[in-house]
PDB file of C-alpha atoms in Angstrom:
ATOM      1  CA  UNK A   1       7.076   3.487  -4.735  1.00 73.00           C
ATOM      2  CA  UNK A   2      10.411   5.189  -5.343  1.00 75.00           C
ATOM      3  CA  UNK A   3      11.940   2.085  -6.920  1.00 79.00           C
ATOM      4  CA  UNK A   4       9.054   1.515  -9.315  1.00 81.00           C
ATOM      5  CA  UNK A   5       8.092   5.123  -9.996  1.00 80.00           C
ATOM      6  CA  UNK A   6       4.465   4.312  -9.222  1.00 82.00           C
ATOM      7  CA  UNK A   7       2.087   7.278  -9.190  1.00 84.00           C
ATOM      8  CA  UNK A   8      -0.873   5.387  -7.678  1.00 88.00           C
ATOM      9  CA  UNK A   9      -0.970   3.121  -4.645  1.00 90.00           C
ATOM     10  CA  UNK A  10      -4.032   0.885  -4.164  1.00 93.00           C
ATOM     11  CA  UNK A  11      -4.982  -0.704  -0.831  1.00 94.00           C
ATOM     12  CA  UNK A  12      -7.203  -3.787  -0.682  1.00 95.00           C
ATOM     13  CA  UNK A  13      -8.942  -2.398   2.381  1.00 94.00           C
ATOM     14  CA  UNK A  14     -10.891   0.675   3.383  1.00 94.00           C
ATOM     15  CA  UNK A  15      -8.808   3.595   4.632  1.00 94.00           C
ATOM     16  CA  UNK A  16      -9.965   6.365   6.900  1.00 93.00           C
ATOM     17  CA  UNK A  17      -9.579   9.878   5.490  1.00 90.00           C
ATOM     18  CA  UNK A  18      -6.772  10.513   7.988  1.00 92.00           C
ATOM     19  CA  UNK A  19      -4.918   7.352   6.947  1.00 93.00           C
ATOM     20  CA  UNK A  20      -5.240   8.286   3.288  1.00 91.00           C
ATOM     21  CA  UNK A  21      -3.963  11.847   3.839  1.00 88.00           C
ATOM     22  CA  UNK A  22      -1.077  10.638   6.026  1.00 90.00           C
ATOM     23  CA  UNK A  23       0.000   8.103   3.419  1.00 90.00           C
ATOM     24  CA  UNK A  24      -0.159  10.673   0.608  1.00 85.00           C
ATOM     25  CA  UNK A  25       1.856  13.188   2.640  1.00 86.00           C
ATOM     26  CA  UNK A  26       4.516  10.690   3.724  1.00 87.00           C
ATOM     27  CA  UNK A  27       4.878   9.268   0.208  1.00 83.00           C
ATOM     28  CA  UNK A  28       5.144  12.761  -1.264  1.00 80.00           C
ATOM     29  CA  UNK A  29       7.821  13.736   1.250  1.00 80.00           C
ATOM     30  CA  UNK A  30       9.862  10.594   0.521  1.00 76.00           C
ATOM     31  CA  UNK A  31       9.734  10.707  -3.237  1.00 67.00           C
ATOM     32  CA  UNK A  32       8.972  14.321  -3.961  1.00 60.00           C
ATOM     33  CA  UNK A  33       6.199  13.371  -6.362  1.00 72.00           C
ATOM     34  CA  UNK A  34       2.429  13.387  -5.989  1.00 80.00           C
ATOM     35  CA  UNK A  35       1.349   9.789  -5.272  1.00 83.00           C
ATOM     36  CA  UNK A  36      -2.380   9.065  -5.397  1.00 87.00           C
ATOM     37  CA  UNK A  37      -3.588   6.696  -2.656  1.00 90.00           C
ATOM     38  CA  UNK A  38      -6.789   4.753  -3.338  1.00 93.00           C
ATOM     39  CA  UNK A  39      -8.674   2.387  -1.092  1.00 94.00           C
ATOM     40  CA  UNK A  40     -11.012  -0.423  -2.113  1.00 95.00           C
ATOM     41  CA  UNK A  41     -14.109   1.792  -2.197  1.00 95.00           C
ATOM     42  CA  UNK A  42     -12.472   4.365  -4.468  1.00 94.00           C
ATOM     43  CA  UNK A  43     -11.377   1.676  -6.921  1.00 95.00           C
ATOM     44  CA  UNK A  44     -14.849   0.118  -6.988  1.00 96.00           C
ATOM     45  CA  UNK A  45     -16.460   3.511  -7.599  1.00 96.00           C
ATOM     46  CA  UNK A  46     -14.030   4.232 -10.444  1.00 94.00           C
ATOM     47  CA  UNK A  47     -14.818   0.868 -12.062  1.00 96.00           C
ATOM     48  CA  UNK A  48     -18.561   1.479 -11.799  1.00 96.00           C
ATOM     49  CA  UNK A  49     -18.133   4.999 -13.201  1.00 96.00           C
ATOM     50  CA  UNK A  50     -16.304   3.651 -16.261  1.00 96.00           C
ATOM     51  CA  UNK A  51     -18.966   1.016 -16.938  1.00 96.00           C
ATOM     52  CA  UNK A  52     -22.175   2.938 -16.187  1.00 96.00           C
ATOM     53  CA  UNK A  53     -24.041   3.177 -19.500  1.00 96.00           C
ATOM     54  CA  UNK A  54     -27.533   4.375 -18.684  1.00 95.00           C
ATOM     55  CA  UNK A  55     -28.284   7.847 -17.370  1.00 95.00           C
ATOM     56  CA  UNK A  56     -29.771   6.311 -14.217  1.00 95.00           C
ATOM     57  CA  UNK A  57     -26.625   4.246 -13.643  1.00 95.00           C
ATOM     58  CA  UNK A  58     -24.405   7.282 -14.138  1.00 95.00           C
ATOM     59  CA  UNK A  59     -26.468   9.280 -11.641  1.00 95.00           C
ATOM     60  CA  UNK A  60     -26.314   6.470  -9.077  1.00 95.00           C
ATOM     61  CA  UNK A  61     -22.528   6.275  -9.418  1.00 95.00           C
ATOM     62  CA  UNK A  62     -22.213  10.058  -9.191  1.00 95.00           C
ATOM     63  CA  UNK A  63     -24.320  10.074  -6.027  1.00 95.00           C
ATOM     64  CA  UNK A  64     -22.215   7.304  -4.472  1.00 95.00           C
ATOM     65  CA  UNK A  65     -18.999   9.160  -5.376  1.00 94.00           C
ATOM     66  CA  UNK A  66     -20.272  12.399  -3.854  1.00 94.00           C
ATOM     67  CA  UNK A  67     -21.274  10.653  -0.627  1.00 93.00           C
ATOM     68  CA  UNK A  68     -17.838   9.016  -0.485  1.00 94.00           C
ATOM     69  CA  UNK A  69     -16.044  12.303  -1.162  1.00 91.00           C
ATOM     70  CA  UNK A  70     -18.059  14.090   1.505  1.00 90.00           C
ATOM     71  CA  UNK A  71     -16.050  12.224   4.153  1.00 85.00           C
ATOM     72  CA  UNK A  72     -12.732  12.923   2.426  1.00 81.00           C
ATOM     73  CA  UNK A  73     -10.529  15.982   2.431  1.00 61.00           C
ATOM     74  CA  UNK A  74     -10.317  18.782  -0.108  1.00 52.00           C
ATOM     75  CA  UNK A  75      -8.115  16.794  -2.536  1.00 55.00           C
ATOM     76  CA  UNK A  76     -10.929  14.326  -3.113  1.00 51.00           C
ATOM     77  CA  UNK A  77     -13.583  16.954  -3.701  1.00 35.00           C
ATOM     78  CA  UNK A  78     -12.463  17.914  -7.167  1.00 42.00           C
ATOM     79  CA  UNK A  79      -9.827  20.598  -6.666  1.00 42.00           C
ATOM     80  CA  UNK A  80     -10.235  24.355  -6.766  1.00 43.00           C
ATOM     81  CA  UNK A  81     -13.057  24.600  -9.297  1.00 44.00           C
ATOM     82  CA  UNK A  82     -15.120  26.870  -7.046  1.00 43.00           C
ATOM     83  CA  UNK A  83     -12.361  29.134  -5.808  1.00 44.00           C
ATOM     84  CA  UNK A  84     -12.802  32.807  -6.385  1.00 45.00           C
ATOM     85  CA  UNK A  85     -14.786  35.794  -5.322  1.00 46.00           C
ATOM     86  CA  UNK A  86     -18.338  35.364  -4.075  1.00 52.00           C
ATOM     87  CA  UNK A  87     -18.385  31.635  -3.386  1.00 58.00           C
ATOM     88  CA  UNK A  88     -17.655  31.534   0.345  1.00 58.00           C
ATOM     89  CA  UNK A  89     -19.796  32.948   3.078  1.00 62.00           C
ATOM     90  CA  UNK A  90     -18.341  34.930   5.958  1.00 68.00           C
ATOM     91  CA  UNK A  91     -15.844  32.822   7.900  1.00 66.00           C
ATOM     92  CA  UNK A  92     -16.387  29.773   5.706  1.00 70.00           C
ATOM     93  CA  UNK A  93     -13.267  27.688   5.107  1.00 84.00           C
ATOM     94  CA  UNK A  94     -12.375  25.941   1.847  1.00 83.00           C
ATOM     95  CA  UNK A  95     -13.287  22.561   3.357  1.00 81.00           C
ATOM     96  CA  UNK A  96     -16.677  23.830   4.522  1.00 85.00           C
ATOM     97  CA  UNK A  97     -17.319  25.341   1.104  1.00 85.00           C
ATOM     98  CA  UNK A  98     -16.407  22.071  -0.617  1.00 87.00           C
ATOM     99  CA  UNK A  99     -18.688  20.075   1.673  1.00 88.00           C
ATOM    100  CA  UNK A 100     -21.555  22.527   1.141  1.00 88.00           C
ATOM    101  CA  UNK A 101     -21.171  22.267  -2.639  1.00 90.00           C
ATOM    102  CA  UNK A 102     -21.195  18.448  -2.443  1.00 91.00           C
ATOM    103  CA  UNK A 103     -24.279  18.426  -0.179  1.00 91.00           C
ATOM    104  CA  UNK A 104     -26.078  20.759  -2.582  1.00 91.00           C
ATOM    105  CA  UNK A 105     -25.192  18.463  -5.503  1.00 91.00           C
ATOM    106  CA  UNK A 106     -26.425  15.400  -3.568  1.00 91.00           C
ATOM    107  CA  UNK A 107     -29.736  17.125  -2.878  1.00 91.00           C
ATOM    108  CA  UNK A 108     -30.124  18.027  -6.554  1.00 90.00           C
ATOM    109  CA  UNK A 109     -29.512  14.431  -7.631  1.00 85.00           C
TER     110      UNK A 109
END
């Protein structure tokens, strides 16, 4: 990664959330840059998202992406879009808040 300057690393296999986070952390500590690690499922979902043309197809892809992201950490949930006053309940962590927002979105779809 350092020799090529790659910013994305793709694995032709499924990675557990822990494996993905560990790889991202170790690559960031070696090169000092933010390297995105994708597994097979993430690449497939991205391809489907780019090619979904009908509203139904887009909703199906969005639902699949949300279900995939539900098992992933906070980096995969879309960043800090919901940070701020009034979004978290008492004692609710950022990860719990992110998961609750995703579950609510899944239910609405």
